[in-house]
């Protein structure tokens, strides 16, 4: 008889190298179904992708400025166009929300809190903005820039997709899209703000903060 998986702790995996987007998407679809069936534990999966654009369910084709620059993937997550690439930490969060509040807004709020507290560990003040999903940095003189994006999908109360935190990506790569449909503000990163920190340190901060915000233990896989 097959041993039933341990469902008490959230799996925590940091993927080496650049993960092809289609492989990541297929894994999330499969794992989400297994979580619903109580056949596999929840997972937070940290990856980096090769340069690419993704289109959420609210994407406006006019916001894809340079469609030939990088591959474009249609995805079922919420939101508009976003960029993924080396130097950006993507965290795919696959969780059973029925074990929390069955509240998607509260879940998104917790993902925002996860990024805010992680940034604070490196002396950066991340902020929410009314009417805009994601995390922003006040640059003074009325200027602000986005440092973290959120795009989630929830099917039968199991979440997948997640967040993207700009550590040290090539910010010029965002020029092929209107990121998240926002034209009046730019994008930034920890490195752009003068914080030169290894990705491994960011991963450790994300993990510690996840356990605080979601009040869950994690286990390496």
CSV table of C-alpha atoms in Angstrom, one decimal:
chain,number,residue,atom,x,y,z
A,1,UNK,CA,0.0,0.0,0.0
A,2,UNK,CA,1.3,3.4,-0.9
A,3,UNK,CA,2.3,5.6,2.0
A,4,UNK,CA,0.1,8.7,2.4
A,5,UNK,CA,2.1,11.9,2.0
A,6,UNK,CA,2.8,14.2,5.0
A,7,UNK,CA,0.3,17.0,4.6
A,8,UNK,CA,1.1,18.9,7.8
A,9,UNK,CA,4.1,20.9,6.5
A,10,UNK,CA,4.5,23.0,3.3
A,11,UNK,CA,7.1,21.7,1.0
A,12,UNK,CA,9.8,24.3,0.2
A,13,UNK,CA,11.9,23.9,-2.9
A,14,UNK,CA,14.5,26.2,-4.5
A,15,UNK,CA,15.1,25.2,-8.1
A,16,UNK,CA,18.6,25.5,-9.6
A,17,UNK,CA,19.1,27.1,-13.0
A,18,UNK,CA,16.5,28.6,-15.3
A,19,UNK,CA,13.1,26.8,-15.3
A,20,UNK,CA,11.2,26.7,-18.7
A,21,UNK,CA,7.9,28.3,-18.1
A,22,UNK,CA,5.8,25.6,-19.7
A,23,UNK,CA,7.3,23.0,-17.4
A,24,UNK,CA,6.6,25.1,-14.3
A,25,UNK,CA,3.0,25.7,-15.5
A,26,UNK,CA,2.4,21.9,-16.1
A,27,UNK,CA,3.8,21.1,-12.6
A,28,UNK,CA,1.6,23.6,-10.9
A,29,UNK,CA,-1.5,22.2,-12.7
A,30,UNK,CA,-0.7,18.7,-11.6
A,31,UNK,CA,0.3,19.6,-8.0
A,32,UNK,CA,-2.9,21.7,-7.5
A,33,UNK,CA,-5.0,18.7,-8.5
A,34,UNK,CA,-3.1,16.5,-6.2
A,35,UNK,CA,-3.5,19.0,-3.3
A,36,UNK,CA,-7.3,19.0,-3.9
A,37,UNK,CA,-7.3,15.2,-3.8
A,38,UNK,CA,-5.2,15.2,-0.6
A,39,UNK,CA,-2.6,13.2,-2.5
A,40,UNK,CA,0.3,15.7,-2.1
A,41,UNK,CA,1.4,18.4,0.3
A,42,UNK,CA,1.2,22.1,-0.3
A,43,UNK,CA,4.3,23.6,-1.9
A,44,UNK,CA,6.2,26.9,-2.2
A,45,UNK,CA,8.5,26.6,-5.3
A,46,UNK,CA,11.2,29.2,-5.9
A,47,UNK,CA,12.4,29.5,-9.5
A,48,UNK,CA,14.0,31.8,-12.0
A,49,UNK,CA,12.9,31.8,-15.6
A,50,UNK,CA,14.6,32.6,-18.9
A,51,UNK,CA,13.4,36.0,-20.3
A,52,UNK,CA,9.7,35.8,-21.2
A,53,UNK,CA,6.4,37.6,-20.9
A,54,UNK,CA,3.2,36.2,-19.5
A,55,UNK,CA,-0.3,37.4,-20.1
A,56,UNK,CA,-2.9,37.2,-17.4
A,57,UNK,CA,-6.7,37.0,-17.8
A,58,UNK,CA,-7.0,40.8,-18.0
A,59,UNK,CA,-4.2,41.4,-20.4
A,60,UNK,CA,-4.7,44.1,-23.1
A,61,UNK,CA,-3.0,43.2,-26.4
A,62,UNK,CA,-2.0,46.9,-26.8
A,63,UNK,CA,0.2,46.5,-23.7
A,64,UNK,CA,2.4,44.0,-25.5
A,65,UNK,CA,4.7,46.6,-27.1
A,66,UNK,CA,7.3,44.3,-28.5
A,67,UNK,CA,5.8,40.8,-29.1
A,68,UNK,CA,8.9,39.5,-30.9
A,69,UNK,CA,11.3,40.3,-28.1
A,70,UNK,CA,10.8,37.3,-25.9
A,71,UNK,CA,8.4,34.3,-25.8
A,72,UNK,CA,4.9,35.2,-24.7
A,73,UNK,CA,2.8,32.7,-22.6
A,74,UNK,CA,-0.9,32.9,-22.1
A,75,UNK,CA,-1.7,31.9,-18.5
A,76,UNK,CA,-4.8,31.5,-16.4
A,77,UNK,CA,-3.6,33.7,-13.5
A,78,UNK,CA,-5.2,37.0,-12.8
A,79,UNK,CA,-3.6,40.3,-13.9
A,80,UNK,CA,-2.2,41.6,-17.1
A,81,UNK,CA,1.3,41.4,-18.8
A,82,UNK,CA,4.3,40.8,-16.7
A,83,UNK,CA,8.0,39.9,-17.3
A,84,UNK,CA,10.0,37.0,-15.8
A,85,UNK,CA,13.7,36.6,-16.2
A,86,UNK,CA,17.1,35.9,-14.5
A,87,UNK,CA,17.6,37.9,-11.4
A,88,UNK,CA,13.9,37.9,-10.5
A,89,UNK,CA,12.7,35.5,-7.8
A,90,UNK,CA,9.4,33.9,-8.7
A,91,UNK,CA,7.6,32.1,-5.9
A,92,UNK,CA,4.9,29.7,-6.9
A,93,UNK,CA,2.6,29.1,-4.0
A,94,UNK,CA,0.3,26.1,-4.1
A,95,UNK,CA,-1.9,26.0,-1.0
A,96,UNK,CA,-5.3,24.8,0.1
A,97,UNK,CA,-7.1,27.9,1.0
A,98,UNK,CA,-9.9,26.0,2.7
A,99,UNK,CA,-7.5,25.4,5.5
A,100,UNK,CA,-7.2,29.1,6.0
A,101,UNK,CA,-10.0,31.6,5.4
A,102,UNK,CA,-11.5,30.6,2.0
A,103,UNK,CA,-10.8,34.2,1.2
A,104,UNK,CA,-8.9,35.1,-2.0
A,105,UNK,CA,-8.5,38.8,-1.0
A,106,UNK,CA,-7.0,37.8,2.4
A,107,UNK,CA,-4.7,35.4,0.6
A,108,UNK,CA,-3.5,38.1,-1.8
A,109,UNK,CA,-3.1,40.5,1.2
A,110,UNK,CA,-0.9,37.9,2.8
A,111,UNK,CA,1.3,37.5,-0.3
A,112,UNK,CA,1.7,41.3,-0.3
A,113,UNK,CA,2.7,41.1,3.4
A,114,UNK,CA,5.2,38.4,2.6
A,115,UNK,CA,7.0,40.7,0.2
A,116,UNK,CA,6.7,43.8,2.4
A,117,UNK,CA,8.3,41.9,5.4
A,118,UNK,CA,11.0,40.3,3.2
A,119,UNK,CA,12.0,43.7,1.7
A,120,UNK,CA,12.1,45.2,5.3
A,121,UNK,CA,14.8,42.7,6.1
A,122,UNK,CA,17.0,44.5,3.6
A,123,UNK,CA,16.1,48.0,4.7
A,124,UNK,CA,13.6,48.6,1.9
A,125,UNK,CA,10.1,49.9,2.6
A,126,UNK,CA,7.6,48.2,0.3
A,127,UNK,CA,4.1,49.6,0.2
A,128,UNK,CA,0.6,48.7,-1.0
A,129,UNK,CA,-1.3,51.0,-3.3
A,130,UNK,CA,-5.1,51.3,-3.5
A,131,UNK,CA,-6.4,49.9,-6.7
A,132,UNK,CA,-3.0,48.4,-7.7
A,133,UNK,CA,-2.0,44.8,-6.9
A,134,UNK,CA,1.7,44.4,-6.0
A,135,UNK,CA,4.3,46.1,-3.9
A,136,UNK,CA,5.7,49.6,-4.6
A,137,UNK,CA,8.7,51.7,-3.5
A,138,UNK,CA,8.4,55.5,-3.0
A,139,UNK,CA,11.3,57.1,-4.8
A,140,UNK,CA,10.6,60.7,-3.6
A,141,UNK,CA,9.4,63.7,-5.6
A,142,UNK,CA,6.2,62.0,-6.4
A,143,UNK,CA,7.9,59.1,-8.1
A,144,UNK,CA,7.3,55.5,-7.3
A,145,UNK,CA,8.2,52.1,-8.9
A,146,UNK,CA,7.0,48.6,-8.7
A,147,UNK,CA,9.3,46.0,-7.1
A,148,UNK,CA,7.0,43.1,-6.6
A,149,UNK,CA,4.2,41.6,-8.7
A,150,UNK,CA,1.4,39.2,-7.7
A,151,UNK,CA,-0.7,37.1,-10.0
A,152,UNK,CA,-2.7,34.2,-8.6
A,153,UNK,CA,-5.1,31.6,-9.8
A,154,UNK,CA,-7.5,29.7,-7.4
A,155,UNK,CA,-9.3,26.6,-8.5
A,156,UNK,CA,-11.6,24.9,-6.1
A,157,UNK,CA,-9.9,26.8,-3.3
A,158,UNK,CA,-6.4,25.6,-4.2
A,159,UNK,CA,-4.0,28.4,-5.2
A,160,UNK,CA,-1.2,28.4,-7.8
A,161,UNK,CA,1.0,30.9,-9.6
A,162,UNK,CA,2.1,33.5,-7.0
A,163,UNK,CA,4.6,36.4,-6.8
A,164,UNK,CA,7.7,37.8,-8.5
A,165,UNK,CA,10.2,39.9,-6.6
A,166,UNK,CA,12.8,41.9,-8.5
A,167,UNK,CA,16.2,41.2,-7.0
A,168,UNK,CA,18.6,42.0,-9.9
A,169,UNK,CA,16.9,41.5,-13.2
A,170,UNK,CA,17.7,43.4,-16.4
A,171,UNK,CA,15.1,46.2,-15.9
A,172,UNK,CA,15.3,47.1,-19.6
A,173,UNK,CA,13.5,43.8,-20.4
A,174,UNK,CA,10.3,45.3,-19.0
A,175,UNK,CA,10.4,47.7,-21.9
A,176,UNK,CA,8.6,45.2,-24.2
A,177,UNK,CA,5.4,45.5,-22.2
A,178,UNK,CA,3.3,47.8,-20.1
A,179,UNK,CA,3.9,46.0,-16.9
A,180,UNK,CA,0.6,45.1,-15.2
A,181,UNK,CA,-1.0,47.8,-17.4
A,182,UNK,CA,0.5,50.7,-15.4
A,183,UNK,CA,1.9,53.4,-17.6
A,184,UNK,CA,2.6,56.2,-15.1
A,185,UNK,CA,5.2,54.4,-13.0
A,186,UNK,CA,8.4,52.4,-13.5
A,187,UNK,CA,9.9,49.2,-12.2
A,188,UNK,CA,12.8,48.8,-9.8
A,189,UNK,CA,14.7,46.1,-8.0
A,190,UNK,CA,16.8,45.6,-4.8
A,191,UNK,CA,19.9,46.1,-6.9
A,192,UNK,CA,18.6,49.2,-8.5
A,193,UNK,CA,17.9,50.6,-5.0
A,194,UNK,CA,21.5,49.9,-4.0
A,195,UNK,CA,20.9,46.6,-2.2
A,196,UNK,CA,23.3,44.1,-3.6
A,197,UNK,CA,22.2,40.9,-2.0
A,198,UNK,CA,22.7,37.3,-3.1
A,199,UNK,CA,19.5,35.4,-4.2
A,200,UNK,CA,20.2,32.8,-1.5
A,201,UNK,CA,19.8,35.5,1.1
A,202,UNK,CA,16.5,36.7,-0.4
A,203,UNK,CA,15.3,33.0,-0.4
A,204,UNK,CA,16.1,32.7,3.3
A,205,UNK,CA,14.2,35.9,4.1
A,206,UNK,CA,11.2,34.7,2.1
A,207,UNK,CA,11.1,31.4,3.9
A,208,UNK,CA,11.4,32.9,7.4
A,209,UNK,CA,8.7,35.5,6.5
A,210,UNK,CA,6.4,32.9,4.9
A,211,UNK,CA,6.4,30.9,8.1
A,212,UNK,CA,5.5,34.1,10.1
A,213,UNK,CA,2.8,35.3,7.8
A,214,UNK,CA,1.1,32.0,7.0
A,215,UNK,CA,1.9,30.4,10.4
A,216,UNK,CA,3.1,27.2,8.7
A,217,UNK,CA,6.2,25.1,9.0
A,218,UNK,CA,8.2,24.3,5.9
A,219,UNK,CA,10.2,21.3,4.9
A,220,UNK,CA,13.0,21.1,2.3
A,221,UNK,CA,12.3,18.9,-0.8
